[in-house]
């Protein structure tokens, strides 16, 4: 009597008939031709949300539980009893135009000939800029190692003719490896098969993952299963201080530069002094080293300048580093009593470097993956913070009794303080009238909630302190200085400077903590992604 097939026999026959890649078997895909690369295919109709792919990935790569190279997002649609639950298993999309690679300051990412976006751990300094830049939040910071790590499609297994760990482990065969023609994918297929609910705009990085989607109810809203969870983002305290202090320094240096220029042009104003240069240098000397505290491997901080070609972080580090060196050189020139024309000759390139450094600094945050940051107001706000430098120089002038220079400087100081007030007003109006048709409404509306609900008291304190310390007290100091009350004016300006600095630090703290990234919807198990 013939024996009935066992369940394993049935599974093996099903695998052979359907070409499933799951199980510990050799992979059967064609060799790559020019213009082709490997990619993942994810079948959303097959995934049961078991998270086996996550576990297999961690076991294969020796990652602790909190490190997730592959994550399963959860979504839902419909109303009881007619509901539909959707899962999206995502690792690296091995994009054709990867934002992680373009933004990395140390060139720690390379795109291999087979299309895999590979992270070179040895070169990584743990700046985590790629975790901001990637719209899918794929790179993940490994705190113990002090570097960022990510999926490499188990490239060693692929080279041995085996499927990656996630593919082998999926019991439903929902994940597969395929070959894709990159030009054809971009030209026609990506817009049809490279999209899935609640994923970022494909034009940002041109991801290669192909999706098979179920038939979705027309007109029904698809909700991320974690939409009820809203947590502040990482506060990034070293960067809070570094950005504010460097912007303060550059603002103060521009005040010094224009003071030197006006003096040379013959205006009856005293020339800047060594004390002013030292006051301007101090914030940069403190702020720039503080940025290293943000790194996982601060000893390698100098390598952040390697990718000047495509990384705004490299450009910022180089420009502000040379700027600080230039201000230090200038302090020596002032100390030696060099003539005004020589000082101005040095100040011109230093001023240009400082301006470019702050612009590059703002462009670090003008990234599609973080909608609340990706606005023109970010650049304006970063330059506007320079009024702190003007206030600092004003304090020095008041102490030295240079009343005429002080009064001349206070006009642009007040204008910049009012500009900062306006930018807060503009932000308030932007979120008040946020359009629900905006494709980024989900992330921006959550930023609005963080600003108004979680941090409403801090936002009010920020607005009030800015009005008092950046506008009201400096105006009162002008009155005192004009009346010849130099000592009260100096004390008022010193108090205004300290209060305004605290206000800007608070504003920068809100800037970091209220941003809501794009990323994977329903990502309950985000691990160390910097939420």
Coordinates of C-alpha atoms in Angstrom, one line a residue:
X1 CA 0.0 0.0 0.0
X2 CA 1.4 3.4 -1.0
X3 CA 2.3 5.7 1.8
X4 CA 0.5 9.1 2.1
X5 CA 2.7 12.2 1.7
X6 CA 3.9 13.7 4.9
X7 CA 3.5 17.5 5.7
X8 CA 7.2 18.0 4.9
X9 CA 6.8 16.3 1.6
X10 CA 3.8 18.5 0.8
X11 CA 5.9 21.6 1.8
X12 CA 8.9 20.6 -0.4
X13 CA 6.6 20.0 -3.3
X14 CA 4.9 23.3 -2.8
X15 CA 8.3 25.0 -2.6
X16 CA 9.4 23.4 -5.8
X17 CA 6.2 24.2 -7.6
X18 CA 6.2 27.9 -6.6
X19 CA 9.9 28.6 -6.5
X20 CA 9.8 29.7 -2.8
X21 CA 13.2 30.7 -1.4
X22 CA 12.4 30.1 2.2
X23 CA 14.2 27.3 4.0
X24 CA 18.0 26.6 4.1
X25 CA 18.4 26.1 0.4
X26 CA 20.5 27.4 -2.5
X27 CA 19.2 30.5 -4.2
X28 CA 18.1 30.2 -7.8
X29 CA 18.4 33.6 -9.4
X30 CA 20.2 34.6 -12.6
X31 CA 23.6 36.2 -12.7
X32 CA 23.7 40.0 -12.8
X33 CA 24.0 41.7 -16.1
X34 CA 25.2 45.3 -16.6
X35 CA 22.7 47.8 -15.1
X36 CA 21.2 45.2 -12.8
X37 CA 21.3 44.7 -9.0
X38 CA 19.8 42.5 -6.3
X39 CA 16.7 43.6 -4.5
X40 CA 14.1 42.3 -2.0
X41 CA 10.6 41.4 -3.0
X42 CA 8.1 41.6 -0.2
X43 CA 4.6 40.0 -0.6
X44 CA 2.3 41.7 1.8
X45 CA -0.5 39.2 1.0
X46 CA 1.6 36.4 2.5
X47 CA 3.2 38.0 5.6
X48 CA 1.5 36.9 8.9
X49 CA 3.5 39.3 11.1
X50 CA 5.3 36.6 13.0
X51 CA 8.6 38.6 13.2
X52 CA 10.7 35.5 12.4
X53 CA 12.6 37.5 9.9
X54 CA 13.7 40.0 12.7
X55 CA 14.9 37.1 14.9
X56 CA 16.7 35.3 12.1
X57 CA 18.5 38.6 11.1
X58 CA 19.6 39.2 14.6
X59 CA 20.9 35.6 15.1
X60 CA 22.7 35.6 11.7
X61 CA 24.5 38.9 12.4
X62 CA 25.0 38.6 16.2
X63 CA 23.0 41.7 17.0
X64 CA 21.5 42.3 20.5
X65 CA 17.7 42.4 20.8
X66 CA 17.5 46.2 20.6
X67 CA 19.3 46.4 17.2
X68 CA 16.9 45.8 14.4
X69 CA 18.2 45.6 10.9
X70 CA 14.8 44.2 9.7
X71 CA 11.6 45.4 11.3
X72 CA 8.0 44.5 10.8
X73 CA 5.5 47.4 10.7
X74 CA 1.8 47.0 11.3
X75 CA -1.1 48.8 9.8
X76 CA -4.9 48.4 9.8
X77 CA -7.9 49.5 7.9
X78 CA -11.7 49.1 8.0
X79 CA -14.1 49.0 10.9
X80 CA -15.2 46.1 13.0
X81 CA -16.1 43.4 12.0
X82 CA -14.7 44.2 8.5
X83 CA -11.1 44.9 9.3
X84 CA -7.8 44.2 7.5
X85 CA -4.4 44.0 9.2
X86 CA -1.3 44.7 7.1
X87 CA 2.3 43.9 7.8
X88 CA 5.4 45.3 6.1
X89 CA 8.7 43.6 6.8
X90 CA 11.5 46.1 5.9
X91 CA 15.2 46.1 6.0
X92 CA 17.5 48.2 3.8
X93 CA 15.9 49.0 0.4
X94 CA 19.4 49.1 -1.2
X95 CA 18.4 52.3 -3.0
X96 CA 19.7 53.4 -6.3
X97 CA 20.3 56.9 -4.9
X98 CA 20.9 56.1 -1.2
X99 CA 20.7 59.1 1.2
X100 CA 22.8 57.4 3.8
X101 CA 25.7 57.1 1.4
X102 CA 25.4 60.6 0.0
X103 CA 25.2 62.2 3.5
X104 CA 27.8 60.2 5.3
X105 CA 30.8 62.4 6.2
X106 CA 33.3 59.6 6.5
X107 CA 32.4 57.7 3.3
X108 CA 31.5 54.7 5.4
X109 CA 28.9 53.6 2.9
X110 CA 29.6 52.0 -0.5
X111 CA 27.3 50.6 -3.2
X112 CA 28.7 47.3 -4.3
X113 CA 28.7 46.2 -7.9
X114 CA 25.7 43.9 -7.0
X115 CA 23.7 46.9 -5.8
X116 CA 23.9 46.2 -2.1
X117 CA 24.5 49.3 0.0
X118 CA 27.2 48.2 2.3
X119 CA 28.3 49.9 5.6
X120 CA 32.1 49.9 6.3
X121 CA 32.1 49.6 10.1
X122 CA 35.8 50.4 10.5
X123 CA 35.3 53.9 9.0
X124 CA 32.2 54.9 10.9
X125 CA 32.5 57.5 13.7
X126 CA 29.0 57.0 14.9
X127 CA 27.7 60.5 14.0
X128 CA 24.3 59.0 13.2
X129 CA 23.6 61.4 10.4
X130 CA 22.6 58.5 8.2
X131 CA 19.9 57.6 10.7
X132 CA 18.4 61.1 10.1
X133 CA 19.0 61.0 6.3
X134 CA 17.5 57.7 5.5
X135 CA 13.7 58.2 5.0
X136 CA 13.1 54.6 6.1
X137 CA 15.2 54.9 9.3
X138 CA 17.1 51.8 8.3
X139 CA 20.6 52.4 9.8
X140 CA 20.6 51.8 13.5
X141 CA 23.1 53.0 16.1
X142 CA 24.9 50.3 18.0
X143 CA 25.7 52.0 21.3
X144 CA 28.0 49.3 22.5
X145 CA 30.2 49.5 19.4
X146 CA 29.8 53.2 19.0
X147 CA 28.9 52.9 15.3
X148 CA 25.9 52.7 13.0
X149 CA 25.1 49.3 11.5
X150 CA 22.6 48.1 8.9
X151 CA 21.4 45.3 6.6
X152 CA 23.8 44.1 4.0
X153 CA 21.5 41.5 2.5
X154 CA 23.7 38.8 4.0
X155 CA 26.1 39.5 1.1
X156 CA 28.4 36.7 2.3
X157 CA 25.5 34.2 2.0
X158 CA 24.5 35.5 -1.4
X159 CA 28.1 35.0 -2.7
X160 CA 27.9 31.4 -1.4
X161 CA 24.7 30.9 -3.4
X162 CA 22.4 31.0 -0.3
X163 CA 19.5 33.1 0.6
X164 CA 19.7 35.8 3.3
X165 CA 18.7 34.8 6.8
X166 CA 15.3 36.7 6.7
X167 CA 14.4 35.0 3.4
X168 CA 15.3 31.5 4.8
X169 CA 13.4 32.1 8.0
X170 CA 10.1 33.4 6.6
X171 CA 7.5 30.6 7.0
X172 CA 5.2 32.1 4.5
X173 CA 7.7 32.8 1.8
X174 CA 6.9 36.6 1.9
X175 CA 10.5 37.7 1.4
X176 CA 12.5 36.9 -1.7
X177 CA 15.6 38.0 -3.5
X178 CA 15.3 39.2 -7.1
X179 CA 17.3 40.8 -9.9
X180 CA 16.2 44.2 -11.1
X181 CA 17.1 46.3 -14.1
X182 CA 17.7 49.7 -12.6
X183 CA 16.9 51.9 -15.6
X184 CA 13.6 50.0 -16.3
X185 CA 12.7 50.1 -12.6
X186 CA 13.1 53.9 -12.4
X187 CA 11.4 54.5 -15.7
X188 CA 8.2 52.6 -15.2
X189 CA 8.0 49.9 -12.6
X190 CA 9.1 51.8 -9.4
X191 CA 6.0 54.0 -9.4
X192 CA 3.7 50.9 -9.6
X193 CA 5.5 48.2 -7.6
X194 CA 7.9 50.2 -5.4
X195 CA 5.2 51.8 -3.2
X196 CA 3.3 50.6 -0.2
X197 CA 1.0 52.3 2.3
X198 CA 2.6 54.9 4.5
X199 CA 6.0 54.7 2.9
X200 CA 8.1 57.8 2.0
X201 CA 8.1 59.3 -1.5
X202 CA 10.1 56.9 -3.8
X203 CA 11.8 59.9 -5.5
X204 CA 13.9 60.6 -2.4
X205 CA 16.2 57.6 -2.7
X206 CA 14.8 55.4 -5.5
X207 CA 14.4 52.3 -3.3
X208 CA 14.5 48.9 -5.1
X209 CA 12.2 46.8 -2.9
X210 CA 9.3 45.4 -4.9
X211 CA 5.9 45.0 -3.2
X212 CA 3.0 42.7 -3.8
X213 CA 0.0 44.3 -2.1
X214 CA -3.5 43.0 -1.3
X215 CA -6.6 44.5 -2.8
X216 CA -7.3 47.4 -0.5
X217 CA -10.8 48.8 0.2
X218 CA -11.3 51.9 -2.0
X219 CA -11.4 55.1 0.0
X220 CA -10.7 53.4 3.4
X221 CA -8.0 55.0 5.6
X222 CA -5.0 52.8 6.3
X223 CA -3.9 53.6 9.9
X224 CA -0.4 52.9 11.3
X225 CA -1.0 50.6 14.3
X226 CA 1.2 52.8 16.5
X227 CA -0.5 56.1 15.7
X228 CA -1.6 56.4 19.3
X229 CA 2.0 56.4 20.4
X230 CA 3.7 59.8 20.3
X231 CA 7.1 60.2 21.9
X232 CA 9.6 63.1 21.7
X233 CA 12.7 62.6 19.5
X234 CA 16.2 62.4 20.9
X235 CA 17.2 65.7 22.4
X236 CA 20.8 65.7 21.0
X237 CA 22.1 67.9 23.8
X238 CA 25.7 68.2 22.5
X239 CA 24.3 69.5 19.2
X240 CA 21.9 71.9 21.0
X241 CA 24.9 73.6 22.5
X242 CA 27.3 73.2 19.5
X243 CA 24.9 74.8 17.0
X244 CA 23.9 77.7 19.2
X245 CA 27.4 78.5 20.3
X246 CA 28.9 78.3 16.8
X247 CA 26.1 80.5 15.4
X248 CA 26.7 82.9 18.3
X249 CA 30.4 83.1 17.4
X250 CA 29.8 83.7 13.7
X251 CA 27.3 86.5 14.5
X252 CA 29.7 88.1 16.8
X253 CA 32.5 87.9 14.3
X254 CA 30.4 89.6 11.6
X255 CA 29.8 92.4 14.1
X256 CA 33.6 92.7 14.6
X257 CA 34.2 92.5 10.8
X258 CA 31.8 95.3 10.0
X259 CA 33.2 97.4 12.9
X260 CA 36.6 97.0 11.4
X261 CA 35.3 97.9 7.9
X262 CA 33.4 101.0 9.1
X263 CA 36.5 102.2 11.0
X264 CA 38.7 101.8 7.9
X265 CA 36.1 103.7 5.8
X266 CA 36.7 106.7 8.1
X267 CA 33.6 106.6 10.3
X268 CA 34.3 108.1 13.7
X269 CA 34.1 104.8 15.5
X270 CA 36.9 103.0 17.5
X271 CA 38.5 99.9 15.9
X272 CA 37.6 96.5 17.4
X273 CA 39.9 95.3 20.1
X274 CA 41.6 92.0 21.1
X275 CA 39.0 91.6 23.9
X276 CA 36.2 91.5 21.2
X277 CA 38.1 88.9 19.2
X278 CA 38.6 86.7 22.3
X279 CA 34.9 87.0 23.2
X280 CA 33.9 85.9 19.7
X281 CA 36.4 83.0 19.7
X282 CA 35.3 81.6 23.0
X283 CA 31.8 80.2 21.9
X284 CA 33.4 78.5 18.9
X285 CA 36.3 77.1 21.0
X286 CA 33.7 75.6 23.4
X287 CA 31.0 74.6 20.9
X288 CA 33.0 72.7 18.3
X289 CA 34.6 70.2 20.7
X290 CA 31.2 69.7 22.2
X291 CA 30.0 68.2 18.9
X292 CA 32.4 65.3 19.4
X293 CA 30.3 64.2 22.4
X294 CA 27.5 63.4 19.9
X295 CA 29.8 60.8 18.2
X296 CA 30.0 57.2 19.1
X297 CA 33.7 57.2 18.3
X298 CA 34.8 60.8 19.2
X299 CA 38.5 60.0 18.8
X300 CA 37.9 59.8 15.0
X301 CA 36.1 63.2 14.8
X302 CA 38.6 64.7 12.4
X303 CA 37.6 62.1 9.7
X304 CA 34.2 63.8 9.5
X305 CA 35.7 66.0 6.8
X306 CA 36.3 63.2 4.3
X307 CA 33.2 63.6 2.1
X308 CA 33.2 67.2 1.1
X309 CA 31.7 66.2 -2.3
X310 CA 28.3 65.2 -1.1
X311 CA 28.0 65.6 2.7
X312 CA 26.8 68.8 4.3
X313 CA 28.2 67.6 7.6
X314 CA 31.7 67.3 6.1
X315 CA 31.3 70.8 4.7
X316 CA 30.2 72.2 8.0
X317 CA 33.0 70.5 9.9
X318 CA 35.6 71.8 7.5
X319 CA 34.3 75.3 7.2
X320 CA 33.7 75.9 10.9
X321 CA 37.0 74.2 11.8
X322 CA 39.0 76.5 9.5
X323 CA 36.9 79.4 10.7
X324 CA 37.8 78.8 14.3
X325 CA 41.5 78.5 13.3
X326 CA 41.1 81.8 11.4
X327 CA 39.7 83.6 14.5
X328 CA 42.5 82.2 16.6
X329 CA 45.0 83.6 14.0
X330 CA 43.3 86.9 14.1
X331 CA 43.6 87.1 17.9
X332 CA 47.3 86.7 17.5
X333 CA 47.4 89.5 14.9
X334 CA 45.5 91.8 17.2
X335 CA 47.8 90.9 20.0
X336 CA 50.8 91.9 17.9
X337 CA 49.2 95.2 17.0
X338 CA 49.0 94.7 13.3
X339 CA 47.6 97.5 11.1
X340 CA 43.8 97.6 10.5
X341 CA 44.2 96.8 6.7
X342 CA 46.0 93.6 7.5
X343 CA 43.4 92.6 10.1
X344 CA 40.6 93.2 7.6
X345 CA 42.5 91.2 5.0
X346 CA 42.4 88.2 7.3
X347 CA 38.8 88.9 8.5
X348 CA 37.3 88.7 5.0
X349 CA 37.9 85.0 4.3
X350 CA 37.2 84.1 7.9
X351 CA 33.8 85.8 7.7
X352 CA 33.0 84.0 4.4
X353 CA 34.0 80.7 6.0
X354 CA 31.8 81.4 9.0
X355 CA 28.8 82.3 6.9
X356 CA 29.2 79.2 4.7
X357 CA 29.7 77.0 7.8
X358 CA 26.4 78.1 9.3
X359 CA 24.7 77.6 6.0
X360 CA 26.1 74.1 5.7
X361 CA 25.1 73.5 9.3
X362 CA 21.5 74.4 8.4
X363 CA 21.6 72.2 5.3
X364 CA 22.4 69.2 7.5
X365 CA 18.8 69.4 8.7
X366 CA 17.1 70.3 5.4
X367 CA 16.5 66.7 4.6
X368 CA 13.2 65.1 3.2
X369 CA 13.3 62.4 5.9
X370 CA 12.5 65.0 8.6
X371 CA 9.7 67.2 7.4
X372 CA 9.6 69.6 10.3
X373 CA 13.3 70.4 9.7
X374 CA 13.1 70.5 5.9
X375 CA 11.9 74.2 5.7
X376 CA 13.6 77.4 4.7
X377 CA 12.9 78.7 8.2
X378 CA 15.6 76.3 9.5
X379 CA 18.3 78.2 7.7
X380 CA 16.9 81.6 8.6
X381 CA 16.6 80.5 12.3
X382 CA 20.2 79.3 12.4
X383 CA 21.5 82.6 11.0
X384 CA 19.1 84.6 13.2
X385 CA 20.7 83.0 16.3
X386 CA 23.7 85.1 15.4
X387 CA 22.2 88.0 17.3
X388 CA 23.6 86.4 20.4
X389 CA 27.1 87.1 19.1
X390 CA 26.1 90.8 18.6
X391 CA 24.8 90.9 22.2
X392 CA 28.1 89.4 23.4
X393 CA 30.1 92.0 21.5
X394 CA 27.8 94.7 22.9
X395 CA 28.6 93.5 26.4
X396 CA 32.3 93.9 25.7
X397 CA 31.7 97.4 24.3
X398 CA 29.7 98.4 27.3
X399 CA 32.4 97.2 29.7
X400 CA 35.0 99.1 27.7
X401 CA 32.8 102.2 27.7
X402 CA 32.6 102.4 23.9
X403 CA 29.1 103.9 23.9
X404 CA 29.0 105.1 20.3
X405 CA 29.9 101.7 18.9
X406 CA 27.5 100.1 21.4
X407 CA 24.6 102.2 20.1
X408 CA 25.5 101.5 16.5
X409 CA 25.6 97.8 17.1
X410 CA 22.2 97.6 19.0
X411 CA 20.2 98.4 15.9
X412 CA 21.0 95.1 14.0
X413 CA 20.9 93.2 17.3
X414 CA 17.3 94.2 17.8
X415 CA 16.4 93.6 14.2
X416 CA 17.7 90.0 14.4
X417 CA 16.0 89.4 17.7
X418 CA 12.7 90.6 16.2
X419 CA 13.4 88.3 13.2
X420 CA 13.6 85.3 15.6
X421 CA 10.3 86.4 17.1
X422 CA 8.8 86.5 13.6
X423 CA 10.1 83.0 12.8
X424 CA 8.3 81.6 15.9
X425 CA 5.1 83.4 14.7
X426 CA 5.6 81.9 11.2
X427 CA 6.0 78.4 12.7
X428 CA 2.8 78.9 14.7
X429 CA 0.8 79.9 11.6
X430 CA 2.3 77.1 9.6
X431 CA 1.0 74.5 12.0
X432 CA -2.2 76.3 12.7
X433 CA -3.2 76.2 9.0
X434 CA -1.6 72.8 8.2
X435 CA -3.3 71.4 5.2
X436 CA -4.7 67.9 5.6
X437 CA -4.0 67.3 1.9
X438 CA -0.3 67.8 2.5
X439 CA 1.5 64.4 1.8
X440 CA 3.5 65.0 4.9
X441 CA 0.5 65.8 7.1
X442 CA 0.9 62.7 9.3
X443 CA 4.4 63.7 10.4
X444 CA 3.8 67.4 10.6
X445 CA 0.6 67.1 12.5
X446 CA 2.4 65.0 15.1
X447 CA 5.2 67.6 15.4
X448 CA 2.4 70.1 16.0
X449 CA 1.0 67.9 18.8
X450 CA 4.4 67.7 20.4
X451 CA 4.8 71.5 20.2
X452 CA 1.4 72.2 21.6
X453 CA 0.7 69.4 24.0
X454 CA 3.9 67.8 25.2
X455 CA 6.0 71.0 25.2
X456 CA 3.4 73.7 25.2
X457 CA 4.8 75.2 28.4
X458 CA 8.3 75.2 27.0
X459 CA 7.2 76.9 23.8
X460 CA 5.5 79.6 25.8
X461 CA 8.6 80.1 27.9
X462 CA 10.7 80.3 24.7
X463 CA 8.5 83.0 23.3
X464 CA 8.3 85.0 26.5
X465 CA 12.1 84.8 27.2
X466 CA 12.9 85.8 23.7
X467 CA 10.7 88.9 24.0
X468 CA 12.3 89.9 27.3
X469 CA 15.9 89.1 26.7
X470 CA 16.3 89.7 23.0
X471 CA 14.2 92.8 22.7
X472 CA 12.9 94.5 25.9
X473 CA 16.1 94.5 28.0
X474 CA 18.4 95.5 25.0
X475 CA 16.1 98.4 24.3
X476 CA 16.3 99.5 28.0
X477 CA 20.1 99.2 27.8
X478 CA 20.1 101.5 24.8
X479 CA 18.3 104.1 26.9
X480 CA 20.8 103.7 29.8
X481 CA 23.8 103.9 27.5
X482 CA 22.4 107.0 25.7
X483 CA 21.9 108.6 29.2
X484 CA 25.6 108.0 30.1
X485 CA 24.7 105.2 32.6
X486 CA 27.4 102.9 31.3
X487 CA 27.6 100.5 34.3
X488 CA 23.8 99.8 34.5
X489 CA 23.8 99.4 30.7
X490 CA 26.6 96.8 30.9
X491 CA 24.8 94.8 33.6
X492 CA 21.5 94.9 31.6
X493 CA 23.3 93.7 28.4
X494 CA 25.1 90.9 30.3
X495 CA 21.8 89.8 31.8
X496 CA 20.1 90.0 28.4
X497 CA 22.9 88.0 26.8
X498 CA 22.6 85.2 29.4
X499 CA 18.8 85.1 29.2
X500 CA 18.7 85.2 25.4
X501 CA 21.3 82.4 25.2
X502 CA 19.1 80.3 27.5
X503 CA 16.1 81.1 25.3
X504 CA 17.9 80.0 22.1
X505 CA 19.1 76.8 23.8
X506 CA 15.5 76.1 24.7
X507 CA 14.4 76.8 21.2
X508 CA 17.0 74.4 19.8
X509 CA 16.0 71.7 22.3
X510 CA 12.4 72.0 21.0
X511 CA 13.8 71.9 17.4
X512 CA 15.4 68.5 18.0
X513 CA 12.7 66.9 20.3
X514 CA 9.6 67.7 18.2
X515 CA 10.8 66.4 14.9
X516 CA 8.8 63.4 13.6
X517 CA 10.7 61.4 10.9
X518 CA 9.2 59.5 8.0
X519 CA 10.2 55.8 8.4
X520 CA 8.2 52.6 8.7
X521 CA 4.6 52.8 9.8
X522 CA 3.6 50.8 12.8
X523 CA 7.2 50.3 13.9
X524 CA 6.5 49.2 17.5
X525 CA 9.8 47.4 17.7
X526 CA 12.1 50.2 16.5
X527 CA 15.0 49.2 18.7
X528 CA 17.7 51.9 18.7
X529 CA 16.3 54.0 15.9
X530 CA 16.6 57.5 17.2
X531 CA 13.0 58.3 18.0

